[in-house]
Amino acid sequence: MATSSELHFVLVPLAAQGHIIPMVDVARLIAACGPRVTIVTTPVNAARNRATVDGARTAGLPLDLVELPLSGPRHGLPEGMEAVDQVIGHEPAMYIKFLSAIWDLAGPLEEYIRALPRRPVCLVADASSPWTAPVCARLGIPRLVMHFPSAYFQLAVHCLTAHGVHDRVDEMEPFEVPGFPVRAVGCKATVRGFFQYPGLEKEHQDALDAEATADGLLFNTFRGIEGTFLDAYAAALGKTTWAVGPTCASSSMVDDADSKAGRGKPADVDTGHIVSWLDARQQASVLYVSFGSITQLTAKQLAELARGLEASGRPFVWAIKEAKTDAAVRALLDDEGFEARVKDRGLLVRGWAPQVTILSHPAVGGFLTHCGWNGTLEALSLGVPALTWPTIADQFCSEMLLVDVLGVGVRSGVKIPAMYVPKEGEGVQVTSGDVEKAIAELMGDEPEAAARRTKAKEIAAEARAAMVEGGSSHSDLTDLISYVSELSRKRGHENSTALPSAAAEL
């Protein structure tokens, strides 16, 4: 078996911040065990994450970032449109074009690998990058598939597919997920796979095929919260499965102030200013509000949220990216005087905020979140209870896990993805009164709120324990590296012994 320093892993994330951030974390964790790791992405996404990779290299980790050109304009995309968050707000056809351009990265990826002096021992592909499967098959490289939503979500989607539920129910018809370890109720609009939408049939089938032929599966989670769902998913697919997270709880990330502040991309505000502002607040008194890089609330819904935050009387930090692009939102904050009225207890970040820095501050006692899996794990790892506001895809399952299974969340009242709200509703599902009530329930002094806080702290301790030597996720990571090394050795031996007999037949 090769020594760890002789191993080379190539990681290929989807071009989306919610996928690249944990993939970079995984790259750092693998590199910290000795193997050389290369992250392959497009120029725009490389620029967003280069500081984190450079920091890891400065710390001595054998980590590289390789850029592959995206043929966006050839598929009808504007030059420089290379990430999912850049596509949001355009017509649905633009997303189809974006995926076509991403699928076209197969050629440049194969050229890059063929040009290496030595084949990588493994390619770790995002589950949303199934176009990597034929490349690995042609080159004889072991391939692992990494899922970036929760195991809860993946298992729920699998159960629905296996039982044909989506084929026989209407979009909003409620159902109980069959064959699931716990009771889970949803509808097609709230429990569906990333590619289970009209027009994406090929991509959906590609993803299923790529997972079925993978040499193993990775999840950014830990067995303390998802062991039941992980085991059920591994059994259903007959795949070796590793839980290597929560990556954000790794000591190399938690103890590095720069890594926390720059996680994902540089913040649009001075991190020191936010920390100073939080230092002046009482412990666990502040609500942090963020909807991630993709979710876009309508101006009407943002106005209801703003009124609810104001009426709550609680201090808050609000990362409001819409203020950079939406004139109606800027008018709400400025012309209508919202920011001026809450200036003594509200801090607005007009863009990207240093989320981990904020959540790890002792003044923060709650997180109003869209339930993206990265943010969910960050909250769980730092012991912060959640006010859940899911908007798309896997987020409704994250809400069910947080509220119904783990008992560390309070629902805002969202029922369906915003895209299904009638136009006359203007995207509003949660009123200012709903917001005020939910904040009081999450951050109040009632026994239920205290129990949530206690449970959140217990889970955070489990998350940290999973990532240290001897912990479940650390053990899974080291087992994964050994598995890949042995698999690569066997596959290389099989390929080398097959060549002479093939030549003899000529």
Short mmCIF file of C-alpha atoms in Angstrom, two decimals:
data_model
loop_
_atom_site.label_atom_id
_atom_site.label_comp_id
_atom_site.label_asym_id
_atom_site.label_seq_id
_atom_site.Cartn_x
_atom_site.Cartn_y
_atom_site.Cartn_z
CA MET A 1 0.00 0.00 0.00
CA ALA A 2 1.28 3.50 -0.86
CA THR A 3 2.24 5.87 1.92
CA SER A 4 -0.22 8.71 2.47
CA SER A 5 2.17 11.30 1.03
CA GLU A 6 2.21 9.40 -2.28
CA LEU A 7 -1.58 9.57 -2.62
CA HIS A 8 -3.28 12.22 -4.74
CA PHE A 9 -7.00 13.00 -4.40
CA VAL A 10 -8.86 15.15 -6.94
CA LEU A 11 -12.06 16.80 -5.66
CA VAL A 12 -14.73 18.17 -8.01
CA PRO A 13 -17.49 20.23 -6.33
CA LEU A 14 -20.57 21.67 -7.98
CA ALA A 15 -20.12 25.35 -8.81
CA ALA A 16 -22.23 26.54 -5.86
CA GLN A 17 -21.05 28.08 -2.59
CA GLY A 18 -23.05 25.63 -0.50
CA HIS A 19 -21.13 22.78 -2.12
CA ILE A 20 -17.68 24.31 -2.58
CA ILE A 21 -17.32 25.47 1.04
CA PRO A 22 -17.62 21.98 2.60
CA MET A 23 -15.65 20.42 -0.28
CA VAL A 24 -12.75 22.75 0.51
CA ASP A 25 -13.12 21.71 4.16
CA VAL A 26 -12.92 18.04 3.16
CA ALA A 27 -9.86 18.78 1.03
CA ARG A 28 -8.14 20.32 4.05
CA LEU A 29 -9.05 17.38 6.25
CA ILE A 30 -7.70 14.83 3.76
CA ALA A 31 -4.55 16.88 3.20
CA ALA A 32 -4.00 17.08 6.96
CA CYS A 33 -3.76 13.26 6.93
CA GLY A 34 -0.90 13.37 4.40
CA PRO A 35 -2.30 12.89 0.86
CA ARG A 36 -1.95 15.59 -1.76
CA VAL A 37 -5.31 17.10 -2.69
CA THR A 38 -6.37 19.13 -5.73
CA ILE A 39 -9.69 20.98 -5.93
CA VAL A 40 -10.89 21.46 -9.51
CA THR A 41 -13.31 24.29 -10.31
CA THR A 42 -13.85 27.26 -12.62
CA PRO A 43 -12.00 30.62 -12.46
CA VAL A 44 -14.80 32.56 -10.71
CA ASN A 45 -15.24 29.90 -8.04
CA ALA A 46 -11.48 29.53 -7.65
CA ALA A 47 -11.15 33.26 -7.01
CA ARG A 48 -13.85 33.12 -4.32
CA ASN A 49 -12.08 30.32 -2.44
CA ARG A 50 -8.43 30.96 -3.17
CA ALA A 51 -7.75 32.76 0.11
CA THR A 52 -8.88 29.71 2.10
CA VAL A 53 -6.77 27.36 0.01
CA ASP A 54 -3.76 29.67 0.19
CA GLY A 55 -4.13 29.80 3.96
CA ALA A 56 -4.09 26.01 4.11
CA ARG A 57 -0.99 25.89 1.92
CA THR A 58 0.72 28.45 4.14
CA ALA A 59 -0.05 26.17 7.08
CA GLY A 60 1.84 23.42 5.25
CA LEU A 61 -1.01 21.38 3.80
CA PRO A 62 -0.42 19.79 0.35
CA LEU A 63 -3.47 21.43 -1.20
CA ASP A 64 -3.88 22.88 -4.71
CA LEU A 65 -6.59 24.70 -6.63
CA VAL A 66 -6.87 24.08 -10.37
CA GLU A 67 -9.01 26.18 -12.72
CA LEU A 68 -10.85 24.66 -15.68
CA PRO A 69 -12.32 27.02 -18.29
CA LEU A 70 -16.13 27.03 -18.48
CA SER A 71 -17.53 27.27 -22.00
CA GLY A 72 -20.45 29.38 -20.79
CA PRO A 73 -20.91 31.71 -23.78
CA ARG A 74 -21.03 28.70 -26.12
CA HIS A 75 -24.11 27.56 -24.18
CA GLY A 76 -25.73 30.99 -24.11
CA LEU A 77 -24.41 32.19 -20.73
CA PRO A 78 -22.94 35.64 -20.15
CA GLU A 79 -19.16 35.69 -19.74
CA GLY A 80 -18.24 35.12 -16.09
CA MET A 81 -21.50 33.40 -15.07
CA GLU A 82 -19.97 30.36 -13.39
CA ALA A 83 -21.84 29.83 -10.10
CA VAL A 84 -25.38 28.88 -9.15
CA ASP A 85 -25.94 32.09 -7.18
CA GLN A 86 -25.21 34.09 -10.35
CA VAL A 87 -28.01 32.25 -12.17
CA ILE A 88 -30.66 32.95 -9.52
CA GLY A 89 -33.16 35.56 -10.68
CA HIS A 90 -32.85 34.65 -14.37
CA GLU A 91 -35.40 32.65 -16.33
CA PRO A 92 -35.38 28.85 -15.74
CA ALA A 93 -33.89 28.30 -19.21
CA MET A 94 -30.70 29.94 -17.96
CA TYR A 95 -30.26 27.22 -15.35
CA ILE A 96 -30.52 24.57 -18.07
CA LYS A 97 -27.81 26.39 -20.03
CA PHE A 98 -25.69 26.58 -16.91
CA LEU A 99 -25.92 22.84 -16.32
CA SER A 100 -25.05 22.16 -19.98
CA ALA A 101 -21.91 24.25 -19.58
CA ILE A 102 -20.99 22.45 -16.35
CA TRP A 103 -21.47 19.03 -18.00
CA ASP A 104 -19.02 20.22 -20.70
CA LEU A 105 -16.24 20.40 -18.09
CA ALA A 106 -15.75 16.66 -18.61
CA GLY A 107 -13.36 17.30 -21.49
CA PRO A 108 -11.09 19.78 -19.69
CA LEU A 109 -11.11 17.57 -16.56
CA GLU A 110 -9.96 14.54 -18.55
CA GLU A 111 -7.25 16.58 -20.26
CA TYR A 112 -6.00 17.80 -16.88
CA ILE A 113 -5.84 14.29 -15.41
CA ARG A 114 -4.19 12.79 -18.49
CA ALA A 115 -1.49 15.48 -18.31
CA LEU A 116 -0.55 14.55 -14.74
CA PRO A 117 2.68 12.56 -14.34
CA ARG A 118 0.76 10.02 -12.26
CA ARG A 119 -2.91 9.11 -12.07
CA PRO A 120 -4.77 10.24 -8.91
CA VAL A 121 -5.74 7.46 -6.52
CA CYS A 122 -9.27 8.82 -6.29
CA LEU A 123 -11.67 11.42 -7.60
CA VAL A 124 -14.25 12.68 -5.12
CA ALA A 125 -17.19 14.01 -7.11
CA ASP A 126 -20.09 16.11 -5.95
CA ALA A 127 -23.32 14.10 -6.30
CA SER A 128 -24.46 16.98 -8.51
CA SER A 129 -21.45 16.47 -10.82
CA PRO A 130 -22.29 13.07 -12.36
CA TRP A 131 -20.51 14.05 -15.59
CA THR A 132 -17.29 12.99 -13.83
CA ALA A 133 -18.32 9.31 -13.90
CA PRO A 134 -17.45 8.60 -17.58
CA VAL A 135 -14.11 10.38 -17.14
CA CYS A 136 -13.14 8.12 -14.24
CA ALA A 137 -14.38 5.04 -16.08
CA ARG A 138 -12.18 5.84 -19.10
CA LEU A 139 -9.15 6.51 -16.93
CA GLY A 140 -9.67 3.65 -14.49
CA ILE A 141 -9.73 5.95 -11.45
CA PRO A 142 -11.70 5.05 -8.29
CA ARG A 143 -14.54 7.51 -7.75
CA LEU A 144 -16.43 8.46 -4.61
CA VAL A 145 -19.65 10.47 -4.59
CA MET A 146 -20.13 13.12 -1.92
CA HIS A 147 -23.59 14.30 -0.87
CA PHE A 148 -23.93 17.81 0.52
CA PRO A 149 -27.47 17.72 1.91
CA SER A 150 -28.32 15.69 5.01
CA ALA A 151 -28.54 11.91 5.04
CA TYR A 152 -32.13 12.46 6.24
CA PHE A 153 -32.93 14.20 2.95
CA GLN A 154 -31.13 11.69 0.75
CA LEU A 155 -32.88 8.79 2.42
CA ALA A 156 -36.29 10.48 2.19
CA VAL A 157 -35.86 11.11 -1.55
CA HIS A 158 -34.69 7.53 -2.05
CA CYS A 159 -37.69 6.14 -0.18
CA LEU A 160 -40.10 8.23 -2.24
CA THR A 161 -38.44 7.12 -5.47
CA ALA A 162 -38.34 3.46 -4.45
CA HIS A 163 -42.05 3.51 -3.60
CA GLY A 164 -43.04 5.59 -6.65
CA VAL A 165 -44.74 8.24 -4.51
CA HIS A 166 -43.88 11.18 -6.78
CA ASP A 167 -45.51 9.38 -9.70
CA ARG A 168 -48.92 9.17 -8.08
CA VAL A 169 -49.40 12.36 -6.04
CA ASP A 170 -50.07 15.98 -6.95
CA GLU A 171 -47.55 18.74 -6.22
CA MET A 172 -49.12 19.88 -2.94
CA GLU A 173 -50.71 16.61 -1.82
CA PRO A 174 -49.36 15.69 1.63
CA PHE A 175 -47.91 12.24 2.22
CA GLU A 176 -45.96 10.36 4.85
CA VAL A 177 -42.54 9.17 3.61
CA PRO A 178 -42.80 5.35 3.35
CA GLY A 179 -40.12 3.08 4.75
CA PHE A 180 -38.56 5.93 6.74
CA PRO A 181 -37.04 5.46 10.23
CA VAL A 182 -39.13 8.28 11.72
CA ARG A 183 -42.45 9.86 10.82
CA ALA A 184 -41.91 12.50 8.14
CA VAL A 185 -44.70 14.31 6.32
CA GLY A 186 -44.19 16.42 3.20
CA CYS A 187 -45.30 16.94 -0.38
CA LYS A 188 -43.60 16.85 -3.79
CA ALA A 189 -42.86 20.56 -3.50
CA THR A 190 -40.93 20.10 -0.24
CA VAL A 191 -39.29 16.67 -0.62
CA ARG A 192 -37.68 16.16 -4.02
CA GLY A 193 -34.18 15.57 -5.36
CA PHE A 194 -32.03 18.33 -6.83
CA PHE A 195 -32.70 17.19 -10.40
CA GLN A 196 -36.29 15.95 -9.95
CA TYR A 197 -37.79 18.79 -11.96
CA PRO A 198 -39.31 18.91 -15.46
CA GLY A 199 -36.62 19.46 -18.09
CA LEU A 200 -33.86 17.86 -15.99
CA GLU A 201 -34.68 14.23 -16.67
CA LYS A 202 -31.26 13.51 -18.23
CA GLU A 203 -29.37 15.14 -15.37
CA HIS A 204 -31.50 13.22 -12.85
CA GLN A 205 -30.76 9.89 -14.53
CA ASP A 206 -27.06 10.77 -14.84
CA ALA A 207 -26.94 11.43 -11.09
CA LEU A 208 -28.65 8.13 -10.26
CA ASP A 209 -26.32 6.19 -12.56
CA ALA A 210 -23.21 7.92 -11.22
CA GLU A 211 -24.17 7.11 -7.63
CA ALA A 212 -25.00 3.48 -8.52
CA THR A 213 -21.55 2.96 -10.06
CA ALA A 214 -19.56 4.87 -7.40
CA ASP A 215 -16.96 3.13 -5.25
CA GLY A 216 -18.38 4.67 -2.07
CA LEU A 217 -20.34 7.59 -0.64
CA LEU A 218 -19.38 10.50 1.64
CA PHE A 219 -21.62 12.71 3.74
CA ASN A 220 -20.83 15.94 5.53
CA THR A 221 -22.55 14.88 8.75
CA PHE A 222 -21.85 12.83 11.87
CA ARG A 223 -23.33 9.69 13.28
CA GLY A 224 -24.41 11.35 16.52
CA ILE A 225 -27.29 13.07 14.72
CA GLU A 226 -27.76 11.01 11.55
CA GLY A 227 -26.45 7.51 12.24
CA THR A 228 -29.88 5.92 11.69
CA PHE A 229 -30.37 7.65 8.34
CA LEU A 230 -26.79 6.98 7.19
CA ASP A 231 -27.03 3.28 7.94
CA ALA A 232 -30.40 2.99 6.20
CA TYR A 233 -29.13 4.81 3.11
CA ALA A 234 -25.95 2.72 2.93
CA ALA A 235 -28.03 -0.46 3.20
CA ALA A 236 -30.53 0.69 0.58
CA LEU A 237 -27.80 1.43 -1.98
CA GLY A 238 -25.42 -1.34 -0.94
CA LYS A 239 -22.56 1.15 -0.72
CA THR A 240 -19.72 1.72 1.71
CA THR A 241 -20.58 5.06 3.28
CA TRP A 242 -18.53 7.46 5.40
CA ALA A 243 -19.63 10.40 7.56
CA VAL A 244 -16.73 12.88 7.65
CA GLY A 245 -18.35 15.92 9.22
CA PRO A 246 -19.40 18.30 10.37
CA THR A 247 -16.36 19.69 8.57
CA CYS A 248 -16.98 23.14 10.07
CA ALA A 249 -16.33 21.64 13.54
CA SER A 250 -12.77 20.62 12.71
CA SER A 251 -10.33 22.26 15.12
CA SER A 252 -8.29 23.62 12.19
CA MET A 253 -11.36 25.61 11.12
CA VAL A 254 -12.80 26.45 14.54
CA ASP A 255 -9.53 27.75 16.03
CA ASP A 256 -8.46 29.79 12.98
CA ALA A 257 -10.00 33.28 13.11
CA ASP A 258 -9.12 34.02 9.47
CA SER A 259 -10.69 30.76 8.30
CA LYS A 260 -13.86 31.54 10.20
CA ALA A 261 -14.09 35.10 8.88
CA GLY A 262 -13.32 34.21 5.26
CA ARG A 263 -15.27 30.97 5.03
CA GLY A 264 -16.72 30.82 1.50
CA LYS A 265 -15.66 34.26 0.34
CA PRO A 266 -14.61 37.61 1.85
CA ALA A 267 -17.25 39.34 3.96
CA ASP A 268 -18.85 42.59 2.79
CA VAL A 269 -18.25 44.18 6.19
CA ASP A 270 -15.31 44.54 8.56
CA THR A 271 -15.29 41.46 10.77
CA GLY A 272 -13.70 43.38 13.64
CA HIS A 273 -16.63 45.80 13.65
CA ILE A 274 -19.14 42.94 13.96
CA VAL A 275 -17.17 41.32 16.78
CA SER A 276 -16.97 44.64 18.66
CA TRP A 277 -20.71 45.14 18.23
CA LEU A 278 -21.41 41.65 19.55
CA ASP A 279 -18.99 42.14 22.46
CA ALA A 280 -21.28 44.89 23.73
CA ARG A 281 -24.32 42.57 23.89
CA GLN A 282 -25.43 40.19 26.63
CA GLN A 283 -24.70 36.49 26.31
CA ALA A 284 -27.14 34.56 24.08
CA SER A 285 -29.24 37.67 23.47
CA VAL A 286 -28.64 38.26 19.74
CA LEU A 287 -30.52 36.68 16.84
CA TYR A 288 -28.46 36.17 13.67
CA VAL A 289 -30.49 36.28 10.43
CA SER A 290 -29.19 34.92 7.13
CA PHE A 291 -30.64 33.18 4.08
CA GLY A 292 -27.38 32.05 2.49
CA SER A 293 -26.03 32.76 -0.96
CA ILE A 294 -28.93 31.60 -3.15
CA THR A 295 -32.28 32.20 -1.43
CA GLN A 296 -33.96 35.45 -2.47
CA LEU A 297 -36.96 36.66 -0.46
CA THR A 298 -39.42 39.01 -2.14
CA ALA A 299 -39.46 42.65 -1.08
CA LYS A 300 -42.88 42.15 0.55
CA GLN A 301 -41.67 39.16 2.57
CA LEU A 302 -38.52 41.03 3.59
CA ALA A 303 -40.69 43.90 4.78
CA GLU A 304 -42.70 41.52 6.98
CA LEU A 305 -39.48 40.05 8.36
CA ALA A 306 -38.12 43.53 9.08
CA ARG A 307 -41.29 44.54 10.97
CA GLY A 308 -41.17 41.31 12.96
CA LEU A 309 -37.53 41.85 13.92
CA GLU A 310 -38.33 45.41 14.97
CA ALA A 311 -41.36 44.37 17.01
CA SER A 312 -39.45 41.55 18.74
CA GLY A 313 -37.38 43.99 20.80
CA ARG A 314 -34.39 41.63 20.47
CA PRO A 315 -30.94 42.64 19.23
CA PHE A 316 -30.08 41.11 15.85
CA VAL A 317 -27.51 40.90 13.07
CA TRP A 318 -29.11 40.61 9.63
CA ALA A 319 -27.13 39.59 6.53
CA ILE A 320 -29.38 41.08 3.87
CA LYS A 321 -27.78 40.48 0.47
CA GLU A 322 -30.90 41.75 -1.35
CA ALA A 323 -29.92 45.28 -0.31
CA LYS A 324 -27.12 45.17 -2.90
CA THR A 325 -29.43 44.57 -5.87
CA ASP A 326 -33.06 45.33 -4.97
CA ALA A 327 -34.13 48.99 -4.98
CA ALA A 328 -37.33 48.18 -3.05
CA VAL A 329 -35.28 46.60 -0.26
CA ARG A 330 -32.92 49.58 -0.10
CA ALA A 331 -35.97 51.85 0.12
CA LEU A 332 -37.28 49.80 3.05
CA LEU A 333 -33.99 50.11 4.90
CA ASP A 334 -33.22 53.73 4.06
CA ASP A 335 -36.19 55.76 2.84
CA GLU A 336 -38.68 54.09 5.17
CA GLY A 337 -36.27 54.44 8.06
CA PHE A 338 -35.99 50.83 9.24
CA GLU A 339 -32.22 50.88 9.75
CA ALA A 340 -32.40 54.21 11.59
CA ARG A 341 -35.14 52.96 13.90
CA VAL A 342 -33.24 49.82 14.96
CA LYS A 343 -29.71 51.27 14.96
CA ASP A 344 -29.30 50.77 18.72
CA ARG A 345 -29.98 47.02 18.58
CA GLY A 346 -29.85 45.97 14.92
CA LEU A 347 -26.75 45.54 12.75
CA LEU A 348 -27.34 45.15 9.00
CA VAL A 349 -24.77 43.53 6.72
CA ARG A 350 -25.59 44.43 3.12
CA GLY A 351 -24.13 41.33 1.52
CA TRP A 352 -21.97 38.39 2.68
CA ALA A 353 -21.38 38.10 6.43
CA PRO A 354 -18.66 36.20 8.36
CA GLN A 355 -21.21 33.62 9.47
CA VAL A 356 -19.05 31.28 11.55
CA THR A 357 -17.47 34.24 13.36
CA ILE A 358 -20.95 35.48 14.24
CA LEU A 359 -22.44 32.13 15.25
CA SER A 360 -19.43 31.30 17.42
CA HIS A 361 -19.75 34.52 19.44
CA PRO A 362 -21.24 33.99 22.93
CA ALA A 363 -23.66 36.90 22.42
CA VAL A 364 -25.54 34.98 19.71
CA GLY A 365 -28.41 32.88 21.06
CA GLY A 366 -30.43 32.08 17.92
CA PHE A 367 -30.10 31.68 14.17
CA LEU A 368 -32.92 32.50 11.74
CA THR A 369 -31.89 30.29 8.85
CA HIS A 370 -33.12 29.02 5.48
CA CYS A 371 -31.89 25.58 6.63
CA GLY A 372 -29.20 25.11 4.03
CA TRP A 373 -27.15 22.14 5.23
CA ASN A 374 -23.95 24.16 5.71
CA GLY A 375 -25.64 26.70 7.94
CA THR A 376 -27.53 23.95 9.74
CA LEU A 377 -24.28 22.16 10.57
CA GLU A 378 -22.63 25.40 11.64
CA ALA A 379 -25.46 26.10 14.05
CA LEU A 380 -25.42 22.54 15.39
CA SER A 381 -21.63 22.57 15.78
CA LEU A 382 -21.71 25.83 17.70
CA GLY A 383 -24.70 25.05 19.91
CA VAL A 384 -27.05 27.71 18.48
CA PRO A 385 -30.80 26.90 18.33
CA ALA A 386 -32.50 27.60 14.98
CA LEU A 387 -35.54 29.52 13.82
CA THR A 388 -36.27 27.61 10.62
CA TRP A 389 -37.34 29.27 7.35
CA PRO A 390 -36.79 26.75 4.50
CA THR A 391 -37.23 27.89 0.91
CA ILE A 392 -36.21 25.13 -1.55
CA ALA A 393 -34.92 21.58 -2.10
CA ASP A 394 -33.46 19.81 0.92
CA GLN A 395 -34.15 22.66 3.34
CA PHE A 396 -37.57 21.41 4.41
CA CYS A 397 -35.98 18.10 5.42
CA SER A 398 -33.32 19.99 7.38
CA GLU A 399 -36.16 21.76 9.19
CA MET A 400 -37.81 18.43 10.07
CA LEU A 401 -34.50 17.10 11.37
CA LEU A 402 -33.85 20.20 13.49
CA VAL A 403 -37.36 20.54 14.91
CA ASP A 404 -38.90 17.07 14.97
CA VAL A 405 -35.87 14.79 15.48
CA LEU A 406 -33.21 16.82 17.28
CA GLY A 407 -35.47 19.25 19.14
CA VAL A 408 -33.31 22.34 18.61
CA GLY A 409 -35.51 24.39 16.27
CA VAL A 410 -38.67 26.47 16.07
CA ARG A 411 -40.66 26.77 12.82
CA SER A 412 -41.29 30.21 11.32
CA GLY A 413 -44.44 28.99 9.57
CA VAL A 414 -43.23 28.47 5.99
CA LYS A 415 -45.21 25.65 4.36
CA ILE A 416 -44.03 25.47 0.75
CA PRO A 417 -41.21 26.83 -1.44
CA ALA A 418 -41.69 30.49 -2.30
CA MET A 419 -41.99 29.68 -6.01
CA TYR A 420 -45.36 28.02 -5.31
CA VAL A 421 -46.90 31.01 -3.51
CA PRO A 422 -49.58 32.63 -5.74
CA LYS A 423 -48.49 35.88 -7.39
CA GLU A 424 -51.12 37.82 -5.48
CA GLY A 425 -49.40 36.63 -2.30
CA GLU A 426 -46.17 38.31 -3.44
CA GLY A 427 -44.09 35.63 -1.77
CA VAL A 428 -45.43 36.28 1.73
CA GLN A 429 -45.92 33.20 3.91
CA VAL A 430 -44.70 34.53 7.25
CA THR A 431 -46.21 37.73 8.64
CA SER A 432 -44.49 40.15 10.98
CA GLY A 433 -46.62 38.74 13.79
CA ASP A 434 -45.44 35.23 12.98
CA VAL A 435 -41.82 36.43 13.09
CA GLU A 436 -42.28 38.17 16.43
CA LYS A 437 -43.97 35.11 17.94
CA ALA A 438 -41.34 32.66 16.67
CA ILE A 439 -38.45 34.78 17.97
CA ALA A 440 -40.07 34.96 21.40
CA GLU A 441 -40.54 31.17 21.39
CA LEU A 442 -36.95 30.51 20.33
CA MET A 443 -35.17 32.96 22.61
CA GLY A 444 -37.53 33.24 25.56
CA ASP A 445 -37.18 31.99 29.13
CA GLU A 446 -39.81 29.23 28.97
CA PRO A 447 -38.76 25.67 29.92
CA GLU A 448 -39.10 24.54 26.29
CA ALA A 449 -36.67 27.22 25.12
CA ALA A 450 -34.21 26.32 27.86
CA ALA A 451 -34.45 22.64 26.88
CA ARG A 452 -33.65 23.52 23.25
CA ARG A 453 -30.58 25.48 24.33
CA THR A 454 -29.37 22.61 26.50
CA LYS A 455 -29.88 20.10 23.69
CA ALA A 456 -28.08 22.38 21.23
CA LYS A 457 -25.03 22.54 23.52
CA GLU A 458 -25.03 18.75 23.89
CA ILE A 459 -25.09 18.26 20.11
CA ALA A 460 -22.29 20.80 19.66
CA ALA A 461 -20.11 18.80 22.05
CA GLU A 462 -20.89 15.62 20.08
CA ALA A 463 -20.02 17.37 16.82
CA ARG A 464 -16.61 18.48 18.09
CA ALA A 465 -15.93 15.04 19.55
CA ALA A 466 -16.70 13.40 16.20
CA MET A 467 -13.96 15.38 14.46
CA VAL A 468 -11.04 14.76 16.83
CA GLU A 469 -8.79 11.69 16.80
CA GLY A 470 -10.81 8.73 18.00
CA GLY A 471 -14.10 10.39 17.05
CA SER A 472 -16.51 8.75 14.62
CA SER A 473 -15.95 11.15 11.72
CA HIS A 474 -12.18 11.23 12.15
CA SER A 475 -12.18 7.43 12.11
CA ASP A 476 -14.36 7.39 8.99
CA LEU A 477 -11.96 9.76 7.26
CA THR A 478 -8.88 7.67 8.01
CA ASP A 479 -10.75 4.53 6.96
CA LEU A 480 -11.74 6.21 3.71
CA ILE A 481 -8.12 7.06 2.88
CA SER A 482 -7.02 3.48 3.58
CA TYR A 483 -9.91 2.11 1.52
CA VAL A 484 -9.05 4.32 -1.46
CA SER A 485 -5.35 3.48 -1.27
CA GLU A 486 -6.05 -0.25 -1.32
CA LEU A 487 -8.71 0.06 -4.03
CA SER A 488 -6.37 2.09 -6.22
CA ARG A 489 -3.60 -0.48 -5.75
CA LYS A 490 -5.90 -3.35 -6.72
CA ARG A 491 -7.33 -1.51 -9.69
CA GLY A 492 -3.88 -0.53 -10.90
CA HIS A 493 -2.75 -4.15 -10.61
CA GLU A 494 -5.80 -5.38 -12.51
CA ASN A 495 -5.23 -2.85 -15.29
CA SER A 496 -1.54 -3.70 -15.59
CA THR A 497 -2.19 -7.46 -15.74
CA ALA A 498 -4.97 -6.99 -18.31
CA LEU A 499 -2.78 -5.15 -20.81
CA PRO A 500 -0.42 -8.02 -21.86
CA SER A 501 -3.27 -10.45 -22.51
CA ALA A 502 -5.07 -7.82 -24.55
CA ALA A 503 -1.95 -7.20 -26.59
CA ALA A 504 -1.45 -10.94 -27.11
CA GLU A 505 -4.81 -11.13 -28.82
CA LEU A 506 -3.68 -8.72 -31.57
#
